[in-house]
Amino acid sequence: MTSPEVFAARRARLQQSLTRPSVVVAGFARPRNFRANRYPFRAESHFLYLVGKPLEGAVLVIGPDGAVLYAEPPDPAEALWGGPMPSLEALSRELGIEVRPIDALELPGPVALLPPQDRESACWLEERVNRPVDAGGAELEGADAALADAMIALRLRHDGAAVAELREAARVTALAHAAGMRATRPGVRECVVRAAMEAAIIECGMTTSYGSIVTVHGEVLHNERHDGWLAAGDLLLADVGAETRGGWAGDVTRTWPVSGRMSGSQRALYQVVLEAQIAAISAVRPGASFREVHRTASRVLVHGLCDLGVLVGGEEELFERGAAALFFPHGIGHLLGLDVHDMEDLGDRAGYAPGRARSTAPGERYLRLDRELEPGMCVTIEPGYYRIPFILDDPLALGDLASAIDRSVLDRLSDVRGIRIEDDVLVTESGSEVLTASIPKTIPEMEALIGS
Ligand code: GLY
Ligand code: MN
Ligand code: MN
C-alpha cells in the first residue's frame, strides 16, 4: 500500500502551482437499474491520485494555503447495509490530512474544478459553485484549465509509488493472461476464457481496469461480446488488464490460437505484427516523439504486408499514402496510469502537447498521444492487423489504395480476422522497460501454454 506521505507530497506539489482554491471530487456510484442496485463505486482518478482512498461523495478542497478533505461521517443507518465506517478522526489519522464533515463544506468564493464523470456529482457541484458543470466535459477554460494542466504536469511522469502500483497491475495482468491461455480449448465460449482471466484478477483482490475484450472477432476493436464459440482454426484476441486496489491500470492484449497451433497464414501475419510491436518498443526512449513511434510501427507493418504480397507497390510510397491504416486503423498506444487511457477525462489535453491537435488522416486520427516521451511516462504499445469489412469492402475508405491490395493473397490469409499485441512500457532515463514482459508473446511461448 502507498503510504500517506506519498499523497501528502503529491498534494504539496500541486499546491505550488495553484493560485486559487480547487475542488477535486471523488464522485458517486452510478445506479445500475435502480438506486439500491449500483455499479461498484470507482472514485475519480484525480481524487485517488491526491487522497489514495475511494471515499464515495468526498471532496478535496486544495489551495495555495492547504488542503482539507470533506467526507461523510459514519451513519448508523448506512452501517446496517454497508458495514461500519471509520470516524472522521480515524480517517484523518489514516490519510494524514485534515478531515471535516461534508455538510460543513463552504467554498470560499470562485473555485477551480475538474468536471466529474458522473451526472450526480456534476449536479452536486453545480449547486455549490453556482455555475454550470458539464459531467464528463473536457472543454475547460480559465482556472479549470489551469487546474487540469497542473494535474497533468503531476500525473504525466509517474513517481516511485505510482510505478510500484503499475508494476503490481502488470504482475496480476500477467497472471490473467497465463490463465486465459491455459483455459483456451476448442468448443468452449469466449466467456469461459474471460472468466478464467478475470478470476485470476479477482483472486488477487483486484478488479479489471476496463471491460475485458475476449473474442474470436478481434477485427471489432473494442468487442464487448463474449458469447462466441471457440473453433479450432480461430485466433482468440484477449485485451484484459488488472486494476490495483489503489486504482492503477494494466492494459495488455495477446492473440493466440484456439487449437494451440497457428496455421501458416496466422503465423505469417502474427510475426508481422510482432515485428512492428518490437520495433515500436525499441523506439520508446526519452525525447522520442510518440507520433514517430506510431509511424515506426506503421512502416514495419507496411513492409511486412508487402513481403507477404498483401500490399503491392513501393513500400515507402504506400506508407506515406496511409496504407498501414487499412489494416491498423487505430493509434499505436496511449498514456497509462490511474486510467487505462490516462487522463482522457480531460480530452486531448493530457495526450497532446500544447499547440498540437489531432490529425484527420485515417492512420493518425485515433492517435491518443502526441508528445515527446519523458522518463516516468508509461505508455502502451499496441499495433494490430485487422481485416475490417467496413474498410476493406468500402471503396470510399479504400480510395486509390484499392489497387494496392492483392485480393487473392488477402483471401489466402482469411483465417486471420484480428491480431493485436499490447504491452505496457515505462519510459526510463536510458530507454524503456516493458512492465508486462513476462507475458508470453512469441509463438512458441504461447503455444506451450495454451490448453495446458
Ligand atoms: N484496452 C483498451 C485499449 O487498449 O486501449
Ligand atoms: Mn491500450
Ligand atoms: Mn488494451
PDB file of C-alpha atoms and ligand atoms in Angstrom, residues 251 334 341 380 382 422, ligand 2:
ATOM      1  CA  ASP A 251      -3.641  -2.952 -20.250  1.00  0.00           C
ATOM      2  CA  HIS A 334      -1.780   5.845 -25.133  1.00  0.00           C
ATOM      3  CA  HIS A 341      -6.300   5.861 -21.213  1.00  0.00           C
ATOM      4  CA  THR A 380       1.002   1.153 -24.183  1.00  0.00           C
ATOM      5  CA  GLU A 382      -0.335  -1.999 -29.288  1.00  0.00           C
ATOM      6  CA  GLU A 422      -0.136  -4.814 -26.483  1.00  0.00           C
TER       7      GLU A 422
HETATM    8 MN    MN B   2      -4.478   0.086 -24.709  1.00  0.00          MN
END
